[in-house]
mmCIF file with all atom_site columns, C-alpha atoms in Angstrom:
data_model
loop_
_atom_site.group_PDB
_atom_site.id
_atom_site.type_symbol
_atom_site.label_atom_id
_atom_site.label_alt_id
_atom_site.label_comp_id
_atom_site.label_asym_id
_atom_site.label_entity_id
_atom_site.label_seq_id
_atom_site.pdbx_PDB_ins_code
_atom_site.Cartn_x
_atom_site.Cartn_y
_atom_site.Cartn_z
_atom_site.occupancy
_atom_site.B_iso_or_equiv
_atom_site.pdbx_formal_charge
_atom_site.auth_seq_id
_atom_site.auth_comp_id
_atom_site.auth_asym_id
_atom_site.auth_atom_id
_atom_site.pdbx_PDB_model_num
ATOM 1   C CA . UNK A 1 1   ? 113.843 76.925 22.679 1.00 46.00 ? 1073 UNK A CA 1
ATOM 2   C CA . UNK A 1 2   ? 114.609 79.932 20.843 1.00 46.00 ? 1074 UNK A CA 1
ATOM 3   C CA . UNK A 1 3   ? 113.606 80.136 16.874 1.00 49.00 ? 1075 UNK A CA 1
ATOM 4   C CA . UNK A 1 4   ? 116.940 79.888 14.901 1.00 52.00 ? 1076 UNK A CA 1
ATOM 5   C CA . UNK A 1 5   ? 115.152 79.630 11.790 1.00 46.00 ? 1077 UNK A CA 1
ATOM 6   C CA . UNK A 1 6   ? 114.179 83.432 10.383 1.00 50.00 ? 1078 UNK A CA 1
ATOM 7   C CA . UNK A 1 7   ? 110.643 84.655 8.981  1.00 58.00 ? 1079 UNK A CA 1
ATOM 8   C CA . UNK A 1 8   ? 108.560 83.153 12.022 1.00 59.00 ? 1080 UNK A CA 1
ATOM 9   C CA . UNK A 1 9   ? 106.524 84.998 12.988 1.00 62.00 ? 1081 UNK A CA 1
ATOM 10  C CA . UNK A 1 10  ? 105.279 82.533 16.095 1.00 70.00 ? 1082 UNK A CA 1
ATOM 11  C CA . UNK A 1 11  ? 106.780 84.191 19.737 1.00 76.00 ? 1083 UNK A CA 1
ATOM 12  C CA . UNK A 1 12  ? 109.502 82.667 21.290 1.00 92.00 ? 1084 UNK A CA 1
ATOM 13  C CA . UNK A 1 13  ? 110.741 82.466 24.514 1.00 95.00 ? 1085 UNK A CA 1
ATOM 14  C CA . UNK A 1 14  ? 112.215 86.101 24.628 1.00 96.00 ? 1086 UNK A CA 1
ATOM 15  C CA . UNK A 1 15  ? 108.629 87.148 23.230 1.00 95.00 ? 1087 UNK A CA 1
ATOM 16  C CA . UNK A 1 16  ? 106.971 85.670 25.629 1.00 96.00 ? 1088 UNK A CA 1
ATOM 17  C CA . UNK A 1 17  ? 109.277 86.672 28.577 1.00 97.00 ? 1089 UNK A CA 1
ATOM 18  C CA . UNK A 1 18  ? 108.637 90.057 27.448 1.00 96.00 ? 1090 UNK A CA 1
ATOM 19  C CA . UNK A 1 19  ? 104.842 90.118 27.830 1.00 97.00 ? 1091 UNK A CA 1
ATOM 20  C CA . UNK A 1 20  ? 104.181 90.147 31.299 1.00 98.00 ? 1092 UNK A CA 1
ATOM 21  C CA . UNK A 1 21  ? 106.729 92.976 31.641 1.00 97.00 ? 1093 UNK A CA 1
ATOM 22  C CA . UNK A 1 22  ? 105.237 96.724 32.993 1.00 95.00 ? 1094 UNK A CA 1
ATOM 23  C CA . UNK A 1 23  ? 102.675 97.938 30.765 1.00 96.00 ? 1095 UNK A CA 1
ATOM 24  C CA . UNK A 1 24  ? 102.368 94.684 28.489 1.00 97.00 ? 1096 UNK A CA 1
ATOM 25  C CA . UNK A 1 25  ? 98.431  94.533 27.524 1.00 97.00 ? 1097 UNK A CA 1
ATOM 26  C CA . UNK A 1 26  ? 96.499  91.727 28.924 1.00 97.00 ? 1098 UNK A CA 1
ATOM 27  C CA . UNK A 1 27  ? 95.401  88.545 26.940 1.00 97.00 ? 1099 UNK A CA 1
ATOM 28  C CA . UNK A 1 28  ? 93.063  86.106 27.837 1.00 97.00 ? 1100 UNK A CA 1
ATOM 29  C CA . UNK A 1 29  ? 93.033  82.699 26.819 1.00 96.00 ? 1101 UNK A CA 1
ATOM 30  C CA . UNK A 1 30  ? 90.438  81.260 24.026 1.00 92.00 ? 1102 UNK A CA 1
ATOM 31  C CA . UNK A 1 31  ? 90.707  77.606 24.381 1.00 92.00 ? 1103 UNK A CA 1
ATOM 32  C CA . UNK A 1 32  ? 92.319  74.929 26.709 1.00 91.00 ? 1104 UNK A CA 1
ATOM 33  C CA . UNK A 1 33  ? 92.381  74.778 30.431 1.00 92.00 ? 1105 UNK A CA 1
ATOM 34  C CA . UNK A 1 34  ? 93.107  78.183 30.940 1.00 95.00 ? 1106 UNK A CA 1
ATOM 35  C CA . UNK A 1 35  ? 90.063  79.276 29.096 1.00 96.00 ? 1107 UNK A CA 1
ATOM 36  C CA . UNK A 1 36  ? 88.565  82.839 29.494 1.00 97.00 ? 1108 UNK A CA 1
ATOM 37  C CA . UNK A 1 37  ? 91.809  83.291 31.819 1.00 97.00 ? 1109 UNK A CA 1
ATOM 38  C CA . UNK A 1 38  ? 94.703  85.713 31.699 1.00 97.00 ? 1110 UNK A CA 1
ATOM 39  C CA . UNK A 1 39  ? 97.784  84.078 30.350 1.00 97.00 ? 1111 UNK A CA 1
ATOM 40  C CA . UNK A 1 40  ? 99.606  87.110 29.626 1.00 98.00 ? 1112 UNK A CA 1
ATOM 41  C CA . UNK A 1 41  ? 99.885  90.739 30.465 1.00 98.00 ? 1113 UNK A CA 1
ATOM 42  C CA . UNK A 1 42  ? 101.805 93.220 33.428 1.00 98.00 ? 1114 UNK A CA 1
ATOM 43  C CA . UNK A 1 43  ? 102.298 90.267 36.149 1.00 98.00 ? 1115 UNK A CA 1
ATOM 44  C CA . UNK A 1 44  ? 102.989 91.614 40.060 1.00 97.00 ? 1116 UNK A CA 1
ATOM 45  C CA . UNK A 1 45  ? 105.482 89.665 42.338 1.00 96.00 ? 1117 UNK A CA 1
ATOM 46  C CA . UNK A 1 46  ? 103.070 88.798 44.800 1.00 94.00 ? 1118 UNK A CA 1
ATOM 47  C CA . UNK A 1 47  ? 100.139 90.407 47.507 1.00 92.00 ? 1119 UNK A CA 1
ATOM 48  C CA . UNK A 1 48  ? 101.306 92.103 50.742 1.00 89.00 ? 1120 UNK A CA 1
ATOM 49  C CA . UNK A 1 49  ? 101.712 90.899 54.151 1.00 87.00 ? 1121 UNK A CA 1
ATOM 50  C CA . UNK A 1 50  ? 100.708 92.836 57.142 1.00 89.00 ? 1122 UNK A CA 1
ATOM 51  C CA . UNK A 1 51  ? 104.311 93.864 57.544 1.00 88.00 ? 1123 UNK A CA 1
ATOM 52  C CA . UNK A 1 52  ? 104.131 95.616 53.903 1.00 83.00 ? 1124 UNK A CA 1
ATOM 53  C CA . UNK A 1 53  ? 106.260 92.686 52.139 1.00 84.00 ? 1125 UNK A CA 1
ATOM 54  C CA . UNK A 1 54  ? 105.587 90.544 49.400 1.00 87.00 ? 1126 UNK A CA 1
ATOM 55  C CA . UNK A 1 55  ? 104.890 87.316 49.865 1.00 85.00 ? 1127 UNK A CA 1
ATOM 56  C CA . UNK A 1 56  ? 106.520 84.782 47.341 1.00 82.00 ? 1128 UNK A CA 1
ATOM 57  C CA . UNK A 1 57  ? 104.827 81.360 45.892 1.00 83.00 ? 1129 UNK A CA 1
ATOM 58  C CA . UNK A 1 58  ? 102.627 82.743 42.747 1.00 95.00 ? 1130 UNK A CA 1
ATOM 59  C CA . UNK A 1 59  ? 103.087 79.825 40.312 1.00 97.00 ? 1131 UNK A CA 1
ATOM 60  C CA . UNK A 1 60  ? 101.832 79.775 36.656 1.00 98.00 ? 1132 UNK A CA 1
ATOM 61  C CA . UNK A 1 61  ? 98.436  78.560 37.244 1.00 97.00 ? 1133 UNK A CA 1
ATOM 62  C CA . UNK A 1 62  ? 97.725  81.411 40.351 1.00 97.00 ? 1134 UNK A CA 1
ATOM 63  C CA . UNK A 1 63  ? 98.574  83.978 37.689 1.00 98.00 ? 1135 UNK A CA 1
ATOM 64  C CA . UNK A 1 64  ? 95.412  82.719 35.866 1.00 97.00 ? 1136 UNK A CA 1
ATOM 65  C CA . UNK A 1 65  ? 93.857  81.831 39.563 1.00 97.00 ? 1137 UNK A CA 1
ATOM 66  C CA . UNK A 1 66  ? 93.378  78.829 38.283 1.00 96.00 ? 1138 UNK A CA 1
ATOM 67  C CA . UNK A 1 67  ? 93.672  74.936 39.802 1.00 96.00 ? 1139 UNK A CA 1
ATOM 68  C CA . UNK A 1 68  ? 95.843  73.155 37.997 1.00 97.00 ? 1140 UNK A CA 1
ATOM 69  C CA . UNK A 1 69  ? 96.701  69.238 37.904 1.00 96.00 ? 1141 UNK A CA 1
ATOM 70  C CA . UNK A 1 70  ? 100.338 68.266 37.550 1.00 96.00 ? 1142 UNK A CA 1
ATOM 71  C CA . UNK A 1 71  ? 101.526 65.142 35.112 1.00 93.00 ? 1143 UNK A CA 1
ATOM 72  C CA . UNK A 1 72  ? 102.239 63.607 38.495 1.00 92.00 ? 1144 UNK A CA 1
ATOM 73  C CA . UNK A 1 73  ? 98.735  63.382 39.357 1.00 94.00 ? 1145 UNK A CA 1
ATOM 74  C CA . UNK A 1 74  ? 98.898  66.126 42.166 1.00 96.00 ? 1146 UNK A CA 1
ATOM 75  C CA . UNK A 1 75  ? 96.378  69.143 42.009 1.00 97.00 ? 1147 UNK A CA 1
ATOM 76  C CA . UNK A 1 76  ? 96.793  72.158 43.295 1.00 95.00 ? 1148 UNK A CA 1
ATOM 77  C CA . UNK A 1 77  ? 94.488  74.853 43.740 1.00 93.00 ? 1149 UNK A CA 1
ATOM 78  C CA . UNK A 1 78  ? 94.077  78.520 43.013 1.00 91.00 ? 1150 UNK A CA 1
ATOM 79  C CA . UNK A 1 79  ? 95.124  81.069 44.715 1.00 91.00 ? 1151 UNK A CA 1
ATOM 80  C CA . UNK A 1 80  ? 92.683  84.780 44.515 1.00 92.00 ? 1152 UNK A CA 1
ATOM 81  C CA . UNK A 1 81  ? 95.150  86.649 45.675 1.00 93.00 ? 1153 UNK A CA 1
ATOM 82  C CA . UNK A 1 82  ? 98.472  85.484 43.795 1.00 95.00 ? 1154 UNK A CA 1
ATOM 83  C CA . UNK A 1 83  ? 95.881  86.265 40.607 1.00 96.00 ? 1155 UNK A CA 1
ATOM 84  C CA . UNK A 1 84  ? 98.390  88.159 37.782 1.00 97.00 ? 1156 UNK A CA 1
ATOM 85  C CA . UNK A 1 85  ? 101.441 87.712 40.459 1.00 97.00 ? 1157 UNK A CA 1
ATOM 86  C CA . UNK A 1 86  ? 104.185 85.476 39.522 1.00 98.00 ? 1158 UNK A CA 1
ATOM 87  C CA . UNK A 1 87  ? 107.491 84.798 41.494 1.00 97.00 ? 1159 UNK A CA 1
ATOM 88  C CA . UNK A 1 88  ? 110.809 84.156 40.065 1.00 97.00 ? 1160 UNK A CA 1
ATOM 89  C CA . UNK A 1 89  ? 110.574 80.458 39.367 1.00 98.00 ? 1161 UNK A CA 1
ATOM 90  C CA . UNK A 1 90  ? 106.812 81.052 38.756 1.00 98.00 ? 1162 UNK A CA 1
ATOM 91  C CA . UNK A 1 91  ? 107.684 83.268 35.807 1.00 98.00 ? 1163 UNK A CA 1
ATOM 92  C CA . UNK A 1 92  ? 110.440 81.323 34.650 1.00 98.00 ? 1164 UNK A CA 1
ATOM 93  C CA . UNK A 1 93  ? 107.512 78.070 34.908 1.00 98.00 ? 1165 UNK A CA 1
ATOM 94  C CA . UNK A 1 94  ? 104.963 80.382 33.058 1.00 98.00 ? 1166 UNK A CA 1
ATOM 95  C CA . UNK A 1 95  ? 107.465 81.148 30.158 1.00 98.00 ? 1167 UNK A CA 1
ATOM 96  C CA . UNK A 1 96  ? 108.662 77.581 29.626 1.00 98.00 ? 1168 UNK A CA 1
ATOM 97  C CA . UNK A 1 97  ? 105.910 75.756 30.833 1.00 97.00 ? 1169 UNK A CA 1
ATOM 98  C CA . UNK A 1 98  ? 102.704 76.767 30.177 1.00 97.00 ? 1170 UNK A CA 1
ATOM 99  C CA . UNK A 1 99  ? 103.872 78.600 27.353 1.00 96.00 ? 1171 UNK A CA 1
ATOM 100 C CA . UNK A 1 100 ? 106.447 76.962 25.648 1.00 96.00 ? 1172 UNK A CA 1
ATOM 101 C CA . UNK A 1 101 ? 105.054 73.286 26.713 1.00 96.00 ? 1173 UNK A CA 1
ATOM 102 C CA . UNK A 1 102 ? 108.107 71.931 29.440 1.00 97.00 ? 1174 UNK A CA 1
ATOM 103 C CA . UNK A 1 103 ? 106.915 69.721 31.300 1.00 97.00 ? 1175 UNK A CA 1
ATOM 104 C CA . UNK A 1 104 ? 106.296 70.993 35.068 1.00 98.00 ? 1176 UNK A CA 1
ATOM 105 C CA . UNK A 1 105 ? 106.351 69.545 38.454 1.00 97.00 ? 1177 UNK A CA 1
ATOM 106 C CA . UNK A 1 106 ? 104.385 70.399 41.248 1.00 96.00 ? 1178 UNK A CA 1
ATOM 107 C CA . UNK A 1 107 ? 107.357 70.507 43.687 1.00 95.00 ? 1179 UNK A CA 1
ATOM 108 C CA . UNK A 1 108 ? 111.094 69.554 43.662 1.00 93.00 ? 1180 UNK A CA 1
ATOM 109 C CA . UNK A 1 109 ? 110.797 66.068 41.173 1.00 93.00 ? 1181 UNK A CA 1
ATOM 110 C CA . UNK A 1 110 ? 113.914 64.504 40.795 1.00 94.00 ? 1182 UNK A CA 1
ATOM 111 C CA . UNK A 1 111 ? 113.426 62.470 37.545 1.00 94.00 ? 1183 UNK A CA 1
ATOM 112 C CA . UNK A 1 112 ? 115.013 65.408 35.210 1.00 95.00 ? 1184 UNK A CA 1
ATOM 113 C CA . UNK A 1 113 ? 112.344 65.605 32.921 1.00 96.00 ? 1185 UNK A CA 1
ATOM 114 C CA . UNK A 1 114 ? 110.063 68.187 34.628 1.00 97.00 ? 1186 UNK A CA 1
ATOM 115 C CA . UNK A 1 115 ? 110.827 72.306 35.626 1.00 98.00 ? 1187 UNK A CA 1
ATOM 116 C CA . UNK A 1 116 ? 110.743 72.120 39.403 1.00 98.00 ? 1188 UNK A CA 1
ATOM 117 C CA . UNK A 1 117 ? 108.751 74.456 41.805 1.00 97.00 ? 1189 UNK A CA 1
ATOM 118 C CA . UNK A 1 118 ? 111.700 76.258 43.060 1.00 96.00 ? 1190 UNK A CA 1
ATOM 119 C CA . UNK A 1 119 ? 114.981 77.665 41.336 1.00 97.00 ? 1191 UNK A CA 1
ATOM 120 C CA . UNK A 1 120 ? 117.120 75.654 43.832 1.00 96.00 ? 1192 UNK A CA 1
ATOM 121 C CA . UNK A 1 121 ? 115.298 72.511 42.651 1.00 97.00 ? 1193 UNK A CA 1
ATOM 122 C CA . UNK A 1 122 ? 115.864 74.026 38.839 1.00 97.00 ? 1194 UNK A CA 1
ATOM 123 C CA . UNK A 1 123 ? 119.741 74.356 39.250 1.00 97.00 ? 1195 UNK A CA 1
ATOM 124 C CA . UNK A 1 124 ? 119.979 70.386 39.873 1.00 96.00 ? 1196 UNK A CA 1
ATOM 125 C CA . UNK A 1 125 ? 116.774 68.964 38.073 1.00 97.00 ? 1197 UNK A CA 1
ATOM 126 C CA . UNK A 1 126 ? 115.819 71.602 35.020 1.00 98.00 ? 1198 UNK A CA 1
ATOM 127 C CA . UNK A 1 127 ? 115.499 69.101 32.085 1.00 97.00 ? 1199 UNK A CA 1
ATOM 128 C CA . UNK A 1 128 ? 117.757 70.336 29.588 1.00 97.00 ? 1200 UNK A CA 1
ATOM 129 C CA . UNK A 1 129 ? 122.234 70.226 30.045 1.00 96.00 ? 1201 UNK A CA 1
ATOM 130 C CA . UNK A 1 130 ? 123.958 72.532 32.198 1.00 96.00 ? 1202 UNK A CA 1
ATOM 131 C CA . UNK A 1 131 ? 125.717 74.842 30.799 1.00 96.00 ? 1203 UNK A CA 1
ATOM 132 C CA . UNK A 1 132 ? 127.993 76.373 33.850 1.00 95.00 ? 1204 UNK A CA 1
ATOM 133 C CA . UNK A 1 133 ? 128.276 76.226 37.712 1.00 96.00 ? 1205 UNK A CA 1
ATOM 134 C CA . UNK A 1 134 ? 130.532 78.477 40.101 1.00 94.00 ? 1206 UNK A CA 1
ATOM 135 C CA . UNK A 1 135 ? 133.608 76.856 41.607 1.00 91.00 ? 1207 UNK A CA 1
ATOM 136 C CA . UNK A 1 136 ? 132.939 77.669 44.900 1.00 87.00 ? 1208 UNK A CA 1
ATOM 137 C CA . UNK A 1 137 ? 134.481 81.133 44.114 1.00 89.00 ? 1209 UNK A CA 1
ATOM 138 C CA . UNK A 1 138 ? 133.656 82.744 41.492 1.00 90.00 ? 1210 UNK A CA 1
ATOM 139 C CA . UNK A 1 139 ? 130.585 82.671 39.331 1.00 93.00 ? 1211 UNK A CA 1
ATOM 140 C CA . UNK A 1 140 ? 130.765 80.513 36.009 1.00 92.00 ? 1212 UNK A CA 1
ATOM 141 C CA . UNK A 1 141 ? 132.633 82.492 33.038 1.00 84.00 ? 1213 UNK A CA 1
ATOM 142 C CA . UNK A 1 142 ? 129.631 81.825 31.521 1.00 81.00 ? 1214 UNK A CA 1
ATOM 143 C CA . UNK A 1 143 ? 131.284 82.176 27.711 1.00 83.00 ? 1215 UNK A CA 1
ATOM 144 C CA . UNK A 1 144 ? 128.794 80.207 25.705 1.00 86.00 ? 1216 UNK A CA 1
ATOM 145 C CA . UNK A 1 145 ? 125.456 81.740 27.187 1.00 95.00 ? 1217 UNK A CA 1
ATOM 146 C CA . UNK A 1 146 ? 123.018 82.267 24.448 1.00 95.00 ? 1218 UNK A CA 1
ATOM 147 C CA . UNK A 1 147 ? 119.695 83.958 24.735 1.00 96.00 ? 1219 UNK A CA 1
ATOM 148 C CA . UNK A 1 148 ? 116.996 82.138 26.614 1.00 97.00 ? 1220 UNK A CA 1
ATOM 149 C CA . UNK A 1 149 ? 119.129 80.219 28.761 1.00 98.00 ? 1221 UNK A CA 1
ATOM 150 C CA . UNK A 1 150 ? 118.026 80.043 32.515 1.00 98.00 ? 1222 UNK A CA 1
ATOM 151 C CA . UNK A 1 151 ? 120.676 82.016 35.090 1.00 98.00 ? 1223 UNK A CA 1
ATOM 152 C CA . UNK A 1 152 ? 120.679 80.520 38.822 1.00 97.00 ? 1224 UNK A CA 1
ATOM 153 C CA . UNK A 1 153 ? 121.463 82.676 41.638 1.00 96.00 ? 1225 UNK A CA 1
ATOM 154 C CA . UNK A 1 154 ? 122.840 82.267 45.303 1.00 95.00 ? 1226 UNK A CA 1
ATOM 155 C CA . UNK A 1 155 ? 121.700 85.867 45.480 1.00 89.00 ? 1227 UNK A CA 1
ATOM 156 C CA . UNK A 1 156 ? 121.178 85.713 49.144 1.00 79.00 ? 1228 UNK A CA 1
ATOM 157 C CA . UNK A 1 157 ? 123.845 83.347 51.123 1.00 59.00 ? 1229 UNK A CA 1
ATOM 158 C CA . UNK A 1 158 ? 121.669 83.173 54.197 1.00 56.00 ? 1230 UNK A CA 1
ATOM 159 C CA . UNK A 1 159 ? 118.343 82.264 53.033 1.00 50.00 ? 1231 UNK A CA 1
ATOM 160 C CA . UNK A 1 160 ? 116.851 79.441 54.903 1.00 47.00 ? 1232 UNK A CA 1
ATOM 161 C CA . UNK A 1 161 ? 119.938 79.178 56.871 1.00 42.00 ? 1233 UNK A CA 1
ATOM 162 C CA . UNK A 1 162 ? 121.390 77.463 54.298 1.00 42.00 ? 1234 UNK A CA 1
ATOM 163 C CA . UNK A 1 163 ? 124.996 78.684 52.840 1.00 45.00 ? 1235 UNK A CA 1
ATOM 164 C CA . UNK A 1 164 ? 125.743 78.388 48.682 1.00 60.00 ? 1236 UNK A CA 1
ATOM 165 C CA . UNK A 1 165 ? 121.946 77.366 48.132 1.00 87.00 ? 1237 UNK A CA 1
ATOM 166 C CA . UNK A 1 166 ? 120.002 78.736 45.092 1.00 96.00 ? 1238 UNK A CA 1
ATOM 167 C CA . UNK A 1 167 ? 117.127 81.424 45.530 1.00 95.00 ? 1239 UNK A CA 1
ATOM 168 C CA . UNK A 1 168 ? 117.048 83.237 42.341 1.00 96.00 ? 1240 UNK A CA 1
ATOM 169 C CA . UNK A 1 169 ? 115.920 82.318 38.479 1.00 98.00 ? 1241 UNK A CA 1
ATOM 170 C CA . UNK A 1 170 ? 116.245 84.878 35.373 1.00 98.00 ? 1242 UNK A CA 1
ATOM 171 C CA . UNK A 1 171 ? 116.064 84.112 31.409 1.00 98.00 ? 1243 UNK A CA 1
ATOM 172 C CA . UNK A 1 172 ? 118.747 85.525 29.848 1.00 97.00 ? 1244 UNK A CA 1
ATOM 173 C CA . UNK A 1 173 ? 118.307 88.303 27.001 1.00 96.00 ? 1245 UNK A CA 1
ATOM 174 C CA . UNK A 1 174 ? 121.549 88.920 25.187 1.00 95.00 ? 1246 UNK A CA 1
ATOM 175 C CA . UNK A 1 175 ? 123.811 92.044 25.196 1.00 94.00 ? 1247 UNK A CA 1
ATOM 176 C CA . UNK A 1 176 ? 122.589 95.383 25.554 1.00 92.00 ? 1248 UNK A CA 1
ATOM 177 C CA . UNK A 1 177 ? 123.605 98.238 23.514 1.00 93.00 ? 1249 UNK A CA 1
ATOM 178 C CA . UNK A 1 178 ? 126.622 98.710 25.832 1.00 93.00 ? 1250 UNK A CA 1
ATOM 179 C CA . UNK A 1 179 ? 127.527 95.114 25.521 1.00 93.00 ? 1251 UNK A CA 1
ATOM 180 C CA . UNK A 1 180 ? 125.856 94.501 29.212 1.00 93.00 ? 1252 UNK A CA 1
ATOM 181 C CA . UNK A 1 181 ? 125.154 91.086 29.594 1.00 95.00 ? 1253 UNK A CA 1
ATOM 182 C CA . UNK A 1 182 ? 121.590 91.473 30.394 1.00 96.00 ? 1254 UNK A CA 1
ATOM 183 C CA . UNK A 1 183 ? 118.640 89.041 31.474 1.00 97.00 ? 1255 UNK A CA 1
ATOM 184 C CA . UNK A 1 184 ? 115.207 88.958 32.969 1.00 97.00 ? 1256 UNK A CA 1
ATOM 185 C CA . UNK A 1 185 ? 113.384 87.644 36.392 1.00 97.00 ? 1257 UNK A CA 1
ATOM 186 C CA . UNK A 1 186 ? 110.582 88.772 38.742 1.00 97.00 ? 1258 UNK A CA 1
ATOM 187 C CA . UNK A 1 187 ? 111.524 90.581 42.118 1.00 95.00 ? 1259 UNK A CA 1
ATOM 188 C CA . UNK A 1 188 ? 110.052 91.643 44.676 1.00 92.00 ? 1260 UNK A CA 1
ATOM 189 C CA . UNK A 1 189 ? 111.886 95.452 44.884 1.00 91.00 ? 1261 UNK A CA 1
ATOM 190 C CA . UNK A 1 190 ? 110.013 96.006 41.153 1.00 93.00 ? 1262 UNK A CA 1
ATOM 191 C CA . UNK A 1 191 ? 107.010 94.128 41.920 1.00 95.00 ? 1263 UNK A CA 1
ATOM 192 C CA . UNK A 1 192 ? 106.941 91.303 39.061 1.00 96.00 ? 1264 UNK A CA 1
ATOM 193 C CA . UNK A 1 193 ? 108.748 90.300 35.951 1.00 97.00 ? 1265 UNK A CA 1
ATOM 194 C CA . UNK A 1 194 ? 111.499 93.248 34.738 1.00 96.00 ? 1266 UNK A CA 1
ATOM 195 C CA . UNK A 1 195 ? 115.031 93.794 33.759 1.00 93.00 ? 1267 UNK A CA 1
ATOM 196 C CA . UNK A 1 196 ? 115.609 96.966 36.060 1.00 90.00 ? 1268 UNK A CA 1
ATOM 197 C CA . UNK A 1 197 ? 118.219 97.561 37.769 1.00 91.00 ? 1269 UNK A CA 1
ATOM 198 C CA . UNK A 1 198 ? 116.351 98.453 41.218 1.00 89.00 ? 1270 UNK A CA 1
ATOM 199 C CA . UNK A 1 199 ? 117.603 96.944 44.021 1.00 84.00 ? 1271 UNK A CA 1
ATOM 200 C CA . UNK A 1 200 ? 120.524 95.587 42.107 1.00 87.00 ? 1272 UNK A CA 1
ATOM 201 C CA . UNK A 1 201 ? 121.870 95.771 38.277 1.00 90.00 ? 1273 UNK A CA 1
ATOM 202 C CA . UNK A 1 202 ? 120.070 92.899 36.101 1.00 93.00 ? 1274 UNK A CA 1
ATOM 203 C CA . UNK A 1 203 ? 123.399 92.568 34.735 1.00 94.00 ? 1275 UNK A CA 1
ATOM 204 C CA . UNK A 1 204 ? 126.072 89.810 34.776 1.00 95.00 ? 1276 UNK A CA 1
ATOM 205 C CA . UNK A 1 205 ? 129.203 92.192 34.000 1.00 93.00 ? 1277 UNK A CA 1
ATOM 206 C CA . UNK A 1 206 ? 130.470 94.019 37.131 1.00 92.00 ? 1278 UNK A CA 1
ATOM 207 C CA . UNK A 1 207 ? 130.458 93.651 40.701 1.00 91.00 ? 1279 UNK A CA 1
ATOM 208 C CA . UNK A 1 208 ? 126.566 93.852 41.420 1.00 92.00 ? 1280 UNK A CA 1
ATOM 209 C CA . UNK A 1 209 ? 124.606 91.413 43.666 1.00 92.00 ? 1281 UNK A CA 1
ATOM 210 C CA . UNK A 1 210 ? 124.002 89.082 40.185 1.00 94.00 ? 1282 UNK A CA 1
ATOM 211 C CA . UNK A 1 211 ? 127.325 89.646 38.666 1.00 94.00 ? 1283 UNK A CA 1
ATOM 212 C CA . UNK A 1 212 ? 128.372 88.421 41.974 1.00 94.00 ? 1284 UNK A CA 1
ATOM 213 C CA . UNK A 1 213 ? 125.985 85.602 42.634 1.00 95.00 ? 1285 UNK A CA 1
ATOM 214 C CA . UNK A 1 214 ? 125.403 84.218 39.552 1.00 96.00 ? 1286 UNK A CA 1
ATOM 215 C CA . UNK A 1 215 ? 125.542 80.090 40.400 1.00 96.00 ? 1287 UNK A CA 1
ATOM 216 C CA . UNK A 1 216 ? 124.488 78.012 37.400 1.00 96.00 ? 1288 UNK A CA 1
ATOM 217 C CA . UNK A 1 217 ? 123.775 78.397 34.179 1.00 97.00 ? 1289 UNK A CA 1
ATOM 218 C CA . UNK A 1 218 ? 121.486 75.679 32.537 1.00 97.00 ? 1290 UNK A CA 1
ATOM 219 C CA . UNK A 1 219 ? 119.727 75.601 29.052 1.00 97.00 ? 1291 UNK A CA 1
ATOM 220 C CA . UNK A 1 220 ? 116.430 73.841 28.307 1.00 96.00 ? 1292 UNK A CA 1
#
């Protein structure tokens, strides 16, 4: 999904990825569904609970609060609060989907041909190939990533009280100017899409929590 042809001018997936980092400026859609909306600008993670956390589950559409019907027939509705929030696999659905025109699901969908709801669903189902998994031991070597390519995490082995499962989605950037395999994703310890390093290195090189974790690699 990235241009390889040069001159265009038209944003890719990097480009878009980009704009709903800190400080991008919001733009709001002329035409289409989504019209008179915010498709992109700063996005959030998601609102706080009464404990102080944020919750997860702002898809694509509840960025733009906006209902949205699925290919499958399914609608689901807006959500006020998740407005200019976006999760992990929300952003990662934003980016690809509603921006770059994949196909989406409205929950796990099986067929291939859709980007599931939830990055464990992507690891299996993305459409695309698979690039690399882990062995069971050590993340994939990961030697023919190229920029734009979606990086899976097991970034937390005791989520759902499941062991090895996926709960983490980033798009990966390219080298840094230190030759830091970089990429990014939307957490909740920077509140919404970034490539900081708070609360862990967004880096693949080390021994960080995502150098560490890093499960799949899959390319759409």
């Amino acid at each position: 999904m990235i241009r390889g042809w040069a001159g265009s001018t038209a944003p890719d997936v990097l480009a878009h990825a980009a704009m709903f980092l800190a400080g991008a400026p919001a733009v709001t859609s002329g035409a289409g569904p989504a019209e008179g909306k915010q498709v992109l600008g700063e996005a959030g993670y998601g609102y706080l609970d009464p404990r102080g956390d944020r919750y997860e589950g702002a898809d694509f559409h509840e960025y733009m609060n906006l209902g949205w019907t699925f290919p499958d027939g399914t609608w689901t509705g807006p959500s006020a609060k998740q407005a200019g929030n976006l999760d992990c696999s929300g952003y990662t659905r934003m980016v690809y989907g509603y921006h770059m025109g994949v196909p989406t699901a409205a929950g796990e969908d099986t067929s291939g041909t859709r980007l599931p709801r939830r990055s464990r669903d992507m690891a299996d189902h993305a459409p695309g190939v698979r690039v690399d998994r882990t062995d069971g031991t050590a993340p994939p070597a990961a030697t023919q990533l190229q920029p734009g390519d979606l990086l899976l995490f097991n970034a937390d082995s005791g989520d759902d009280g499941v062991s090895a499962t996926v709960d983490h989605v980033g798009i990966y950037l390219g080298e840094d100017a230190a030759g830091g395999r970089r990429f990014l994703s939307s957490r909740k310890t920077v509140d919404g899409p970034t490539m900081s390093d708070l609360g862990g290195a967004s880096l693949l090189d080390g021994t960080g929590t995502y150098a560490r974790t890093l499960h799949t690699v899959h390319r759409i």
